[in-house]
Amino acid sequence: MQAELESFRFWYPWRVRYRDCDMQGIVYFSVYFEYVEQAIMEYFRQIGVPIGKTIHEGSFDWAFAHAEIDYRAPVAFDDLVSIGIRIPKRGRSSFEVHFAVVDAARERVHAHGRLVLVCYDSRSRRSCPLPDFVREKIEAFEGA
């Protein structure tokens, strides 16, 4: 897994909030997906795809089609973690997001997984092609 971490070019820091934790004092399992969703939004913002604007204009949006996660070590209140995001695969109308939630020093993996996102036209409520301008930004950032 350590070698795979080196392939992540985008990292988003996150401080665990009290409300993220369950009665066991650790981050509740579904909250990891909230962290990853926020990191994806920041990823696109960093590469020059302003998600708020593209959703409003109807030029780029997505729906989650698949989600998987493996938990390796718990995270607790006030821990500082870093969420790595990369998009290694782009299809005609979908793209695959790999993610890792690690400690701030990037030495311990807390969770990792994969998402499949489908480009979505909210007007027709159907899938649509991945826009060229988004594909180009991803490929420029990820290195084709």
mmCIF file of C-alpha atoms in Angstrom:
data_model
loop_
_atom_site.group_PDB
_atom_site.id
_atom_site.type_symbol
_atom_site.label_atom_id
_atom_site.label_comp_id
_atom_site.label_asym_id
_atom_site.label_seq_id
_atom_site.Cartn_x
_atom_site.Cartn_y
_atom_site.Cartn_z
ATOM 1 C CA MET A 1 0.000 0.000 0.000
ATOM 2 C CA GLN A 2 2.891 2.382 0.712
ATOM 3 C CA ALA A 3 3.981 2.283 -2.940
ATOM 4 C CA GLU A 4 0.422 3.057 -4.015
ATOM 5 C CA LEU A 5 0.330 6.079 -1.699
ATOM 6 C CA GLU A 6 3.155 7.593 -3.712
ATOM 7 C CA SER A 7 0.884 7.620 -6.779
ATOM 8 C CA PHE A 8 -1.506 10.085 -5.109
ATOM 9 C CA ARG A 9 -0.797 13.625 -6.272
ATOM 10 C CA PHE A 10 -3.606 15.267 -4.305
ATOM 11 C CA TRP A 11 -3.913 15.282 -0.516
ATOM 12 C CA TYR A 12 -6.579 17.004 1.560
ATOM 13 C CA PRO A 13 -6.025 17.510 5.315
ATOM 14 C CA TRP A 14 -8.912 16.937 7.717
ATOM 15 C CA ARG A 15 -9.251 17.288 11.496
ATOM 16 C CA VAL A 16 -11.694 14.751 12.951
ATOM 17 C CA ARG A 17 -14.678 16.461 14.534
ATOM 18 C CA TYR A 18 -16.449 15.276 17.686
ATOM 19 C CA ARG A 19 -19.661 14.700 15.714
ATOM 20 C CA ASP A 20 -17.815 12.295 13.369
ATOM 21 C CA CYS A 21 -17.303 9.754 16.158
ATOM 22 C CA ASP A 22 -19.563 7.017 17.445
ATOM 23 C CA MET A 23 -20.049 5.783 21.012
ATOM 24 C CA GLN A 24 -16.832 3.773 20.724
ATOM 25 C CA GLY A 25 -14.943 7.047 20.316
ATOM 26 C CA ILE A 26 -13.824 6.381 16.751
ATOM 27 C CA VAL A 27 -14.948 7.729 13.386
ATOM 28 C CA TYR A 28 -18.208 6.067 12.367
ATOM 29 C CA PHE A 29 -17.799 3.930 9.240
ATOM 30 C CA SER A 30 -19.998 5.964 6.878
ATOM 31 C CA VAL A 31 -18.308 9.246 7.811
ATOM 32 C CA TYR A 32 -15.233 8.190 5.835
ATOM 33 C CA PHE A 33 -17.307 8.597 2.673
ATOM 34 C CA GLU A 34 -18.154 12.167 3.729
ATOM 35 C CA TYR A 35 -14.429 12.884 4.081
ATOM 36 C CA VAL A 36 -13.742 11.400 0.662
ATOM 37 C CA GLU A 37 -16.598 13.310 -0.970
ATOM 38 C CA GLN A 38 -15.220 16.600 0.365
ATOM 39 C CA ALA A 39 -11.723 15.671 -0.812
ATOM 40 C CA ILE A 40 -13.073 14.921 -4.311
ATOM 41 C CA MET A 41 -14.672 18.374 -4.438
ATOM 42 C CA GLU A 42 -11.337 19.927 -3.435
ATOM 43 C CA TYR A 43 -9.478 17.801 -5.990
ATOM 44 C CA PHE A 44 -11.628 19.195 -8.789
ATOM 45 C CA ARG A 45 -11.299 22.720 -7.436
ATOM 46 C CA GLN A 46 -7.505 22.352 -7.443
ATOM 47 C CA ILE A 47 -7.326 21.103 -11.040
ATOM 48 C CA GLY A 48 -9.481 23.982 -12.264
ATOM 49 C CA VAL A 49 -12.945 22.429 -12.417
ATOM 50 C CA PRO A 50 -15.120 24.567 -10.094
ATOM 51 C CA ILE A 51 -17.773 22.027 -9.150
ATOM 52 C CA GLY A 52 -20.273 24.523 -7.743
ATOM 53 C CA LYS A 53 -20.200 26.423 -11.024
ATOM 54 C CA THR A 54 -20.323 23.352 -13.281
ATOM 55 C CA ILE A 55 -23.275 21.898 -11.372
ATOM 56 C CA HIS A 56 -25.137 25.212 -11.541
ATOM 57 C CA GLU A 57 -24.437 25.553 -15.286
ATOM 58 C CA GLY A 58 -25.255 21.913 -15.968
ATOM 59 C CA SER A 59 -21.873 21.328 -17.626
ATOM 60 C CA PHE A 60 -20.535 18.684 -15.207
ATOM 61 C CA ASP A 61 -22.025 16.705 -12.344
ATOM 62 C CA TRP A 62 -21.921 13.095 -11.196
ATOM 63 C CA ALA A 63 -23.766 10.352 -9.382
ATOM 64 C CA PHE A 64 -22.115 7.621 -7.329
ATOM 65 C CA ALA A 65 -22.481 4.212 -8.979
ATOM 66 C CA HIS A 66 -20.190 2.082 -6.811
ATOM 67 C CA ALA A 67 -18.408 2.453 -3.479
ATOM 68 C CA GLU A 68 -16.015 0.158 -1.658
ATOM 69 C CA ILE A 69 -13.794 0.720 1.341
ATOM 70 C CA ASP A 70 -11.397 -1.314 3.461
ATOM 71 C CA TYR A 71 -10.810 -0.194 7.038
ATOM 72 C CA ARG A 72 -7.320 -0.756 8.433
ATOM 73 C CA ALA A 73 -7.010 1.284 11.639
ATOM 74 C CA PRO A 74 -9.407 3.470 13.633
ATOM 75 C CA VAL A 75 -9.364 7.264 13.651
ATOM 76 C CA ALA A 76 -10.445 9.202 16.757
ATOM 77 C CA PHE A 77 -11.638 12.672 17.706
ATOM 78 C CA ASP A 78 -9.163 15.472 16.979
ATOM 79 C CA ASP A 79 -6.849 13.253 14.907
ATOM 80 C CA LEU A 80 -5.425 14.957 11.854
ATOM 81 C CA VAL A 81 -5.731 12.810 8.749
ATOM 82 C CA SER A 82 -4.966 13.320 5.097
ATOM 83 C CA ILE A 83 -7.212 12.071 2.310
ATOM 84 C CA GLY A 84 -5.498 11.136 -0.934
ATOM 85 C CA ILE A 85 -7.473 11.245 -4.173
ATOM 86 C CA ARG A 86 -6.526 10.043 -7.625
ATOM 87 C CA ILE A 87 -8.495 9.316 -10.785
ATOM 88 C CA PRO A 88 -6.631 6.551 -12.614
ATOM 89 C CA LYS A 89 -9.421 5.465 -14.989
ATOM 90 C CA ARG A 90 -11.695 7.524 -17.184
ATOM 91 C CA GLY A 91 -14.366 5.985 -19.353
ATOM 92 C CA ARG A 92 -16.831 7.468 -21.803
ATOM 93 C CA SER A 93 -19.300 8.547 -19.124
ATOM 94 C CA SER A 94 -17.706 7.445 -15.870
ATOM 95 C CA PHE A 95 -14.501 7.719 -13.920
ATOM 96 C CA GLU A 96 -12.911 5.767 -11.105
ATOM 97 C CA VAL A 97 -11.678 7.460 -7.942
ATOM 98 C CA HIS A 98 -9.153 5.756 -5.682
ATOM 99 C CA PHE A 99 -8.764 7.142 -2.183
ATOM 100 C CA ALA A 100 -6.743 6.635 0.971
ATOM 101 C CA VAL A 101 -7.265 8.038 4.455
ATOM 102 C CA VAL A 102 -3.923 8.186 6.241
ATOM 103 C CA ASP A 103 -2.379 9.831 9.279
ATOM 104 C CA ALA A 104 -0.921 13.312 8.819
ATOM 105 C CA ALA A 105 2.600 11.896 8.366
ATOM 106 C CA ARG A 106 1.260 9.495 5.694
ATOM 107 C CA GLU A 107 2.789 6.533 7.490
ATOM 108 C CA ARG A 108 -0.350 4.692 8.612
ATOM 109 C CA VAL A 109 -3.280 3.822 6.367
ATOM 110 C CA HIS A 110 -6.611 4.056 8.160
ATOM 111 C CA ALA A 111 -8.815 3.231 5.171
ATOM 112 C CA HIS A 112 -8.634 2.969 1.408
ATOM 113 C CA GLY A 113 -11.041 2.229 -1.379
ATOM 114 C CA ARG A 114 -12.507 2.904 -4.761
ATOM 115 C CA LEU A 115 -15.514 4.754 -6.136
ATOM 116 C CA VAL A 116 -17.091 4.762 -9.577
ATOM 117 C CA LEU A 117 -18.765 8.038 -10.482
ATOM 118 C CA VAL A 118 -21.034 8.421 -13.491
ATOM 119 C CA CYS A 119 -21.376 11.758 -15.244
ATOM 120 C CA TYR A 120 -24.941 12.864 -14.781
ATOM 121 C CA ASP A 121 -27.255 15.285 -16.546
ATOM 122 C CA SER A 122 -29.624 16.516 -13.841
ATOM 123 C CA ARG A 123 -32.090 17.855 -16.407
ATOM 124 C CA SER A 124 -32.638 14.534 -18.194
ATOM 125 C CA ARG A 125 -31.685 12.432 -15.146
ATOM 126 C CA ARG A 126 -29.499 10.262 -17.340
ATOM 127 C CA SER A 127 -25.822 9.556 -17.678
ATOM 128 C CA CYS A 128 -23.887 11.684 -20.117
ATOM 129 C CA PRO A 129 -20.352 11.723 -21.537
ATOM 130 C CA LEU A 130 -17.456 12.926 -19.408
ATOM 131 C CA PRO A 131 -16.936 16.465 -20.745
ATOM 132 C CA ASP A 132 -13.731 16.976 -22.711
ATOM 133 C CA PHE A 133 -12.686 19.946 -20.571
ATOM 134 C CA VAL A 134 -12.910 17.794 -17.426
ATOM 135 C CA ARG A 135 -11.101 14.851 -19.030
ATOM 136 C CA GLU A 136 -8.301 17.186 -20.156
ATOM 137 C CA LYS A 137 -7.903 18.697 -16.669
ATOM 138 C CA ILE A 138 -7.782 15.242 -15.044
ATOM 139 C CA GLU A 139 -5.269 13.921 -17.585
ATOM 140 C CA ALA A 140 -3.063 16.998 -17.214
ATOM 141 C CA PHE A 141 -3.035 16.579 -13.429
ATOM 142 C CA GLU A 142 -2.765 12.791 -13.279
ATOM 143 C CA GLY A 143 -0.316 12.506 -16.155
ATOM 144 C CA ALA A 144 -2.625 10.955 -18.774
#
